[in-house]
Amino acid sequence: MCFSAALALPLLPNLEKNSANCISNCSGKDEDSKKGQSVKLSLPAYKWRLVIAYDGTRFSGWQYQQSTPTVQCVLEEALTKKTKINRKELCLVGASRTDAGVHAWGQVAHFVTPFNYETLDGVHRAVNGLLPSDIRVREFSPAAPEFHARFSVTSKIYCYQVYNSTIMDPFLRHYAYHSEYKLDAAVMRDSAKHFVGKHDFSAFANTSRNDRVPNPVKTILRFDVVEKGPLLLLEVEGSGFLYRQVRNMVALLLQVGRQAVPPDIVVRILESRDRKELARYTLLLPPHGLSLETVKYNEEHLILPTDSPASSFGRHHSISKCKVLFV
């Protein structure tokens, strides 16, 4: 049960230090600390990068927990069965610790093995065969020693879906928030521009269960509001995000779109740096409308090691043609 527990990389020093870091990363702590740093391995080993999609409806988020099913937990089980390596030695690390109920199309993770694979199509197919249907590894690739799923990140893209109609589409009920109020997308789009840039987002962060105090200053590269019929896509790209920051930002924009608050309210709340100020105007949105779309990386860390096996993106089945003998 989930609740229980390329090629050769160069020899690197500081085994004890790096091993401790590896186990710490597996526990899911220090999401934004050491950002941009690479974590190298201390023994001859092979590092692998996964791009993962999942429906987060029935999971308690990404991060491993002993008492409840999480995406990391289920993925580790599949990898352990295939590789015969325990979870601490695999050291599976995800780019983002998505919250309970949040989905992903482009979550990225890495893990290590003491052995190489000549080809990845077979192991890729085997791992997906061990996973439930609501989790899929979309890409299985070798990774350079410098690559780290969390610390090599340059930006992340999240998308929050809002279904803006009097009647909810039942096929989207697990993937979009239903707003019965008519929303003015143009006003929301203009208001979202106030988020772009480098700001202190203390007012948009919920208190984390982590004992660490994160840096509240983040850079938002873009915040788009796209209309597709009754569906509104609020897509935000940033250098990093605080706990529940995206859902809080979208919640305020919905209030702007309903014309319940003026568009410049974003500036006032940002400047307040006070979560209680945001709470005067809106509540946190539910998680099911949110999805981690893409994680972008330092290009140098994505260079594959020499002589590594080709990346696997899955394979189509083919029907073998049988020769029929006519007498």
PDB file of N, CA and C in Angstrom, residues 219-262:
ATOM      1  N   THR A 219       8.548  37.175  -8.781  1.00  0.00           N
ATOM      2  CA  THR A 219       8.423  37.892 -10.052  1.00  0.00           C
ATOM      3  C   THR A 219       7.374  37.202 -10.916  1.00  0.00           C
ATOM      4  N   ILE A 220       6.337  37.948 -11.289  1.00  0.00           N
ATOM      5  CA  ILE A 220       5.325  37.453 -12.212  1.00  0.00           C
ATOM      6  C   ILE A 220       5.698  37.948 -13.611  1.00  0.00           C
ATOM      7  N   LEU A 221       5.892  37.020 -14.531  1.00  0.00           N
ATOM      8  CA  LEU A 221       6.322  37.360 -15.883  1.00  0.00           C
ATOM      9  C   LEU A 221       5.145  37.728 -16.784  1.00  0.00           C
ATOM     10  N   ARG A 222       4.020  37.072 -16.582  1.00  0.00           N
ATOM     11  CA  ARG A 222       2.807  37.398 -17.348  1.00  0.00           C
ATOM     12  C   ARG A 222       1.594  36.841 -16.614  1.00  0.00           C
ATOM     13  N   PHE A 223       0.454  37.478 -16.885  1.00  0.00           N
ATOM     14  CA  PHE A 223      -0.811  37.010 -16.318  1.00  0.00           C
ATOM     15  C   PHE A 223      -1.883  37.237 -17.383  1.00  0.00           C
ATOM     16  N   ASP A 224      -2.257  36.180 -18.096  1.00  0.00           N
ATOM     17  CA  ASP A 224      -3.182  36.284 -19.217  1.00  0.00           C
ATOM     18  C   ASP A 224      -4.578  35.825 -18.821  1.00  0.00           C
ATOM     19  N   VAL A 225      -5.581  36.483 -19.379  1.00  0.00           N
ATOM     20  CA  VAL A 225      -6.978  36.089 -19.215  1.00  0.00           C
ATOM     21  C   VAL A 225      -7.522  35.814 -20.614  1.00  0.00           C
ATOM     22  N   VAL A 226      -7.783  34.536 -20.892  1.00  0.00           N
ATOM     23  CA  VAL A 226      -8.182  34.119 -22.240  1.00  0.00           C
ATOM     24  C   VAL A 226      -9.603  33.582 -22.203  1.00  0.00           C
ATOM     25  N   GLU A 227     -10.417  34.040 -23.153  1.00  0.00           N
ATOM     26  CA  GLU A 227     -11.795  33.573 -23.258  1.00  0.00           C
ATOM     27  C   GLU A 227     -11.924  32.494 -24.320  1.00  0.00           C
ATOM     28  N   LYS A 228     -12.526  31.380 -23.963  1.00  0.00           N
ATOM     29  CA  LYS A 228     -12.855  30.321 -24.905  1.00  0.00           C
ATOM     30  C   LYS A 228     -14.320  29.940 -24.687  1.00  0.00           C
ATOM     31  N   GLY A 229     -15.207  30.713 -25.318  1.00  0.00           N
ATOM     32  CA  GLY A 229     -16.626  30.531 -25.061  1.00  0.00           C
ATOM     33  C   GLY A 229     -16.929  30.868 -23.614  1.00  0.00           C
ATOM     34  N   PRO A 230     -17.657  30.010 -22.900  1.00  0.00           N
ATOM     35  CA  PRO A 230     -17.943  30.283 -21.487  1.00  0.00           C
ATOM     36  C   PRO A 230     -16.761  29.999 -20.562  1.00  0.00           C
ATOM     37  N   LEU A 231     -15.698  29.439 -21.114  1.00  0.00           N
ATOM     38  CA  LEU A 231     -14.546  29.074 -20.290  1.00  0.00           C
ATOM     39  C   LEU A 231     -13.522  30.202 -20.266  1.00  0.00           C
ATOM     40  N   LEU A 232     -13.153  30.610 -19.056  1.00  0.00           N
ATOM     41  CA  LEU A 232     -12.097  31.605 -18.871  1.00  0.00           C
ATOM     42  C   LEU A 232     -10.837  30.897 -18.378  1.00  0.00           C
ATOM     43  N   LEU A 233      -9.722  31.142 -19.062  1.00  0.00           N
ATOM     44  CA  LEU A 233      -8.437  30.568 -18.661  1.00  0.00           C
ATOM     45  C   LEU A 233      -7.571  31.686 -18.109  1.00  0.00           C
ATOM     46  N   LEU A 234      -7.237  31.593 -16.841  1.00  0.00           N
ATOM     47  CA  LEU A 234      -6.360  32.580 -16.215  1.00  0.00           C
ATOM     48  C   LEU A 234      -4.991  31.933 -16.040  1.00  0.00           C
ATOM     49  N   GLU A 235      -4.069  32.308 -16.912  1.00  0.00           N
ATOM     50  CA  GLU A 235      -2.760  31.661 -16.969  1.00  0.00           C
ATOM     51  C   GLU A 235      -1.689  32.614 -16.469  1.00  0.00           C
ATOM     52  N   VAL A 236      -0.935  32.166 -15.472  1.00  0.00           N
ATOM     53  CA  VAL A 236       0.084  33.012 -14.857  1.00  0.00           C
ATOM     54  C   VAL A 236       1.435  32.303 -14.868  1.00  0.00           C
ATOM     55  N   GLU A 237       2.460  33.034 -15.246  1.00  0.00           N
ATOM     56  CA  GLU A 237       3.829  32.513 -15.246  1.00  0.00           C
ATOM     57  C   GLU A 237       4.668  33.340 -14.283  1.00  0.00           C
ATOM     58  N   GLY A 238       5.398  32.653 -13.418  1.00  0.00           N
ATOM     59  CA  GLY A 238       6.219  33.363 -12.446  1.00  0.00           C
ATOM     60  C   GLY A 238       7.462  32.598 -12.065  1.00  0.00           C
ATOM     61  N   SER A 239       8.380  33.293 -11.436  1.00  0.00           N
ATOM     62  CA  SER A 239       9.640  32.682 -11.001  1.00  0.00           C
ATOM     63  C   SER A 239       9.408  31.686  -9.872  1.00  0.00           C
ATOM     64  N   GLY A 240       8.319  31.852  -9.165  1.00  0.00           N
ATOM     65  CA  GLY A 240       7.958  30.973  -8.055  1.00  0.00           C
ATOM     66  C   GLY A 240       6.692  31.516  -7.427  1.00  0.00           C
ATOM     67  N   PHE A 241       6.047  30.704  -6.596  1.00  0.00           N
ATOM     68  CA  PHE A 241       4.786  31.122  -5.996  1.00  0.00           C
ATOM     69  C   PHE A 241       4.752  30.726  -4.527  1.00  0.00           C
ATOM     70  N   LEU A 242       4.106  31.572  -3.746  1.00  0.00           N
ATOM     71  CA  LEU A 242       3.900  31.271  -2.337  1.00  0.00           C
ATOM     72  C   LEU A 242       2.724  30.307  -2.193  1.00  0.00           C
ATOM     73  N   TYR A 243       2.549  29.801  -0.990  1.00  0.00           N
ATOM     74  CA  TYR A 243       1.498  28.831  -0.710  1.00  0.00           C
ATOM     75  C   TYR A 243       0.126  29.423  -1.037  1.00  0.00           C
ATOM     76  N   ARG A 244      -0.569  28.808  -2.003  1.00  0.00           N
ATOM     77  CA  ARG A 244      -1.909  29.187  -2.449  1.00  0.00           C
ATOM     78  C   ARG A 244      -1.982  30.584  -3.055  1.00  0.00           C
ATOM     79  N   GLN A 245      -0.853  31.108  -3.495  1.00  0.00           N
ATOM     80  CA  GLN A 245      -0.818  32.453  -4.078  1.00  0.00           C
ATOM     81  C   GLN A 245      -1.665  32.555  -5.337  1.00  0.00           C
ATOM     82  N   VAL A 246      -1.569  31.587  -6.236  1.00  0.00           N
ATOM     83  CA  VAL A 246      -2.287  31.662  -7.508  1.00  0.00           C
ATOM     84  C   VAL A 246      -3.797  31.690  -7.261  1.00  0.00           C
ATOM     85  N   ARG A 247      -4.289  30.812  -6.411  1.00  0.00           N
ATOM     86  CA  ARG A 247      -5.729  30.758  -6.145  1.00  0.00           C
ATOM     87  C   ARG A 247      -6.233  32.035  -5.494  1.00  0.00           C
ATOM     88  N   ASN A 248      -5.409  32.678  -4.689  1.00  0.00           N
ATOM     89  CA  ASN A 248      -5.804  33.943  -4.082  1.00  0.00           C
ATOM     90  C   ASN A 248      -5.816  35.081  -5.098  1.00  0.00           C
ATOM     91  N   MET A 249      -4.837  35.093  -6.006  1.00  0.00           N
ATOM     92  CA  MET A 249      -4.815  36.131  -7.032  1.00  0.00           C
ATOM     93  C   MET A 249      -6.031  36.012  -7.948  1.00  0.00           C
ATOM     94  N   VAL A 250      -6.348  34.785  -8.363  1.00  0.00           N
ATOM     95  CA  VAL A 250      -7.500  34.568  -9.240  1.00  0.00           C
ATOM     96  C   VAL A 250      -8.795  34.938  -8.517  1.00  0.00           C
ATOM     97  N   ALA A 251      -8.883  34.620  -7.239  1.00  0.00           N
ATOM     98  CA  ALA A 251     -10.087  34.948  -6.463  1.00  0.00           C
ATOM     99  C   ALA A 251     -10.362  36.451  -6.490  1.00  0.00           C
ATOM    100  N   LEU A 252      -9.312  37.255  -6.345  1.00  0.00           N
ATOM    101  CA  LEU A 252      -9.497  38.705  -6.374  1.00  0.00           C
ATOM    102  C   LEU A 252      -9.909  39.177  -7.771  1.00  0.00           C
ATOM    103  N   LEU A 253      -9.316  38.580  -8.803  1.00  0.00           N
ATOM    104  CA  LEU A 253      -9.675  38.966 -10.168  1.00  0.00           C
ATOM    105  C   LEU A 253     -11.133  38.635 -10.484  1.00  0.00           C
ATOM    106  N   LEU A 254     -11.655  37.564  -9.907  1.00  0.00           N
ATOM    107  CA  LEU A 254     -13.069  37.251 -10.103  1.00  0.00           C
ATOM    108  C   LEU A 254     -13.957  38.317  -9.470  1.00  0.00           C
ATOM    109  N   GLN A 255     -13.535  38.830  -8.329  1.00  0.00           N
ATOM    110  CA  GLN A 255     -14.291  39.920  -7.704  1.00  0.00           C
ATOM    111  C   GLN A 255     -14.251  41.179  -8.582  1.00  0.00           C
ATOM    112  N   VAL A 256     -13.110  41.415  -9.209  1.00  0.00           N
ATOM    113  CA  VAL A 256     -12.993  42.528 -10.152  1.00  0.00           C
ATOM    114  C   VAL A 256     -13.908  42.302 -11.347  1.00  0.00           C
ATOM    115  N   GLY A 257     -13.901  41.085 -11.876  1.00  0.00           N
ATOM    116  CA  GLY A 257     -14.732  40.760 -13.031  1.00  0.00           C
ATOM    117  C   GLY A 257     -16.218  40.866 -12.749  1.00  0.00           C
ATOM    118  N   ARG A 258     -16.606  40.627 -11.503  1.00  0.00           N
ATOM    119  CA  ARG A 258     -18.021  40.768 -11.087  1.00  0.00           C
ATOM    120  C   ARG A 258     -18.373  42.221 -10.822  1.00  0.00           C
ATOM    121  N   GLN A 259     -17.348  43.098 -10.853  1.00  0.00           N
ATOM    122  CA  GLN A 259     -17.482  44.524 -10.557  1.00  0.00           C
ATOM    123  C   GLN A 259     -17.879  44.761  -9.096  1.00  0.00           C
ATOM    124  N   ALA A 260     -17.449  43.811  -8.248  1.00  0.00           N
ATOM    125  CA  ALA A 260     -17.685  43.964  -6.813  1.00  0.00           C
ATOM    126  C   ALA A 260     -16.633  44.859  -6.174  1.00  0.00           C
ATOM    127  N   VAL A 261     -15.453  44.946  -6.823  1.00  0.00           N
ATOM    128  CA  VAL A 261     -14.354  45.795  -6.343  1.00  0.00           C
ATOM    129  C   VAL A 261     -13.729  46.489  -7.544  1.00  0.00           C
ATOM    130  N   PRO A 262     -13.086  47.647  -7.350  1.00  0.00           N
ATOM    131  CA  PRO A 262     -12.456  48.357  -8.472  1.00  0.00           C
ATOM    132  C   PRO A 262     -11.200  47.641  -8.960  1.00  0.00           C
TER     133      PRO A 262
END
